[in-house]
Amino acid sequence: GAVVSQHPSWVICKSGTSVKIECRSLDFQATTMFWYRQFPKQSLMLMATSNEGSKATYEQGVEKDKFLINHASLTLSTLTVTSAHPEDSSFYICSAIPAGQRPHEQYFGPGTRLTVT
Amino acid sequence: AQKVTQAQTEISVVEKEDVTLDCVYETRDTTYYLFWYKQPPSGELVFLIRRNSFDEQNEISGRYSWNFQKSTSSFNFTITASQVVDSAVYFCALSGANFGNEKLTFGTGTRLTIIP
């Protein structure tokens, strides 16, 4: 149980286009999901906290107009990278906390590798 | 603010040697959780352990063991009799224990290479 999927697993797009990444909790409902970004050979940095039915909370330095997060249901959160540029190329990982679970029960998706050319 | 320091950027050991990965953390929370994750080349994070700040007992799981010392704010990870499959990047992480304070703060990771 407690499986989180991400789609796509990798994507290549041209500069200036937008890309949507989906994060789904497959066998549980998640009121809270997190989005992380990991540059090559670096650590995971939290971008935003996504709460179902409300606006996402962005970490300092993350452009909310560039990285649009929508947590439309208890099993789906989406991250849209708008007007992507090569510097947005990164590994994006989501995680989810099962509804009603204690806050430390966080399950990670397999990640999405974004390359912007 | 929370902070996790993994001073060892890269470690290489010969297969079957023991290796310890260091983790030092900072937090003002009285209750918190500490984690270790493994990230193989595929990129997917593999959960290894979660430890509550109230539980200072050391834990052993097969070849893996963890030493939590609250007095020195350290949560070190030891692999005994290392194997090539242990080659990966290992992250130590910290989170608060209360609802609304559960976001994870990761260390910078230690890249472990096991030489056959």
PDB file of C-alpha atoms in Angstrom, chain A residues 4 32 34 36 38 41-46 49 59 91 93 95 97 100-106 108-111 113, chain B residues 10 33 35 37 39 41-45 47 50 52 91 95-104 106-109 111:
ATOM      1  CA  VAL A   4       2.488   7.421  -5.156  1.00  0.00           C
ATOM      2  CA  THR A  32      -1.329  17.172   1.827  1.00  0.00           C
ATOM      3  CA  PHE A  34       4.649  18.206  -1.299  1.00  0.00           C
ATOM      4  CA  TYR A  36      10.452  18.962  -4.330  1.00  0.00           C
ATOM      5  CA  GLN A  38      16.445  18.273  -7.180  1.00  0.00           C
ATOM      6  CA  LYS A  41      24.080  16.043  -7.704  1.00  0.00           C
ATOM      7  CA  GLN A  42      22.254  18.240  -5.254  1.00  0.00           C
ATOM      8  CA  SER A  43      19.786  17.730  -2.448  1.00  0.00           C
ATOM      9  CA  LEU A  44      16.023  17.835  -2.546  1.00  0.00           C
ATOM     10  CA  MET A  45      14.601  21.274  -1.984  1.00  0.00           C
ATOM     11  CA  LEU A  46      10.993  21.747  -1.008  1.00  0.00           C
ATOM     12  CA  THR A  49       3.089  22.353   0.090  1.00  0.00           C
ATOM     13  CA  GLU A  59       8.737  28.182  -0.085  1.00  0.00           C
ATOM     14  CA  PHE A  91      14.204  16.250 -11.221  1.00  0.00           C
ATOM     15  CA  ILE A  93       9.598  14.683  -6.879  1.00  0.00           C
ATOM     16  CA  SER A  95       5.292  13.170  -1.810  1.00  0.00           C
ATOM     17  CA  ILE A  97       0.685  12.199   3.421  1.00  0.00           C
ATOM     18  CA  GLY A 100      -5.662  11.177   8.880  1.00  0.00           C
ATOM     19  CA  GLN A 101      -2.165   9.799   9.177  1.00  0.00           C
ATOM     20  CA  ARG A 102       0.431  11.182  11.460  1.00  0.00           C
ATOM     21  CA  PRO A 103       2.487  13.871   9.750  1.00  0.00           C
ATOM     22  CA  HIS A 104       5.655  11.879   9.481  1.00  0.00           C
ATOM     23  CA  GLU A 105       4.103   9.239   7.235  1.00  0.00           C
ATOM     24  CA  GLN A 106       5.180  10.723   3.925  1.00  0.00           C
ATOM     25  CA  PHE A 108       7.399   9.676  -2.284  1.00  0.00           C
ATOM     26  CA  GLY A 109       6.698   9.364  -5.970  1.00  0.00           C
ATOM     27  CA  PRO A 110       9.344   8.072  -8.381  1.00  0.00           C
ATOM     28  CA  GLY A 111      10.121  11.533  -9.730  1.00  0.00           C
ATOM     29  CA  ARG A 113      12.899  14.331 -15.003  1.00  0.00           C
TER      30      ARG A 113
ATOM     31  CA  GLU B  10      31.478  11.350  -1.198  1.00  0.00           C
ATOM     32  CA  TYR B  33      11.448  12.940  13.336  1.00  0.00           C
ATOM     33  CA  PHE B  35      14.897   9.901   8.464  1.00  0.00           C
ATOM     34  CA  TYR B  37      16.648   7.727   2.485  1.00  0.00           C
ATOM     35  CA  GLN B  39      18.560   7.320  -3.765  1.00  0.00           C
ATOM     36  CA  PRO B  41      20.808   6.046  -9.873  1.00  0.00           C
ATOM     37  CA  SER B  42      17.173   5.579 -10.927  1.00  0.00           C
ATOM     38  CA  GLY B  43      16.337   8.590  -8.757  1.00  0.00           C
ATOM     39  CA  GLU B  44      13.516   7.097  -6.735  1.00  0.00           C
ATOM     40  CA  LEU B  45      13.844   7.688  -3.014  1.00  0.00           C
ATOM     41  CA  PHE B  47      12.819   4.972   2.688  1.00  0.00           C
ATOM     42  CA  ARG B  50      12.248   6.956  10.649  1.00  0.00           C
ATOM     43  CA  ASN B  52      11.104   9.743  16.770  1.00  0.00           C
ATOM     44  CA  PHE B  91      20.059  11.514   2.467  1.00  0.00           C
ATOM     45  CA  SER B  95      10.719  16.978  10.032  1.00  0.00           C
ATOM     46  CA  GLY B  96       8.571  18.413  12.764  1.00  0.00           C
ATOM     47  CA  ALA B  97       6.121  16.150  14.506  1.00  0.00           C
ATOM     48  CA  ASN B  98       3.023  18.296  14.472  1.00  0.00           C
ATOM     49  CA  PHE B  99       0.387  18.762  11.810  1.00  0.00           C
ATOM     50  CA  GLY B 100       1.355  21.720   9.667  1.00  0.00           C
ATOM     51  CA  ASN B 101       5.028  21.227  10.506  1.00  0.00           C
ATOM     52  CA  GLU B 102       5.689  18.046   8.629  1.00  0.00           C
ATOM     53  CA  LYS B 103       7.752  19.251   5.718  1.00  0.00           C
ATOM     54  CA  LEU B 104      11.077  17.512   5.331  1.00  0.00           C
ATOM     55  CA  PHE B 106      17.055  17.224   3.660  1.00  0.00           C
ATOM     56  CA  GLY B 107      20.790  17.176   4.095  1.00  0.00           C
ATOM     57  CA  THR B 108      22.996  17.568   1.052  1.00  0.00           C
ATOM     58  CA  GLY B 109      23.491  13.844   0.734  1.00  0.00           C
ATOM     59  CA  ARG B 111      27.394   9.684  -2.395  1.00  0.00           C
TER      60      ARG B 111
END
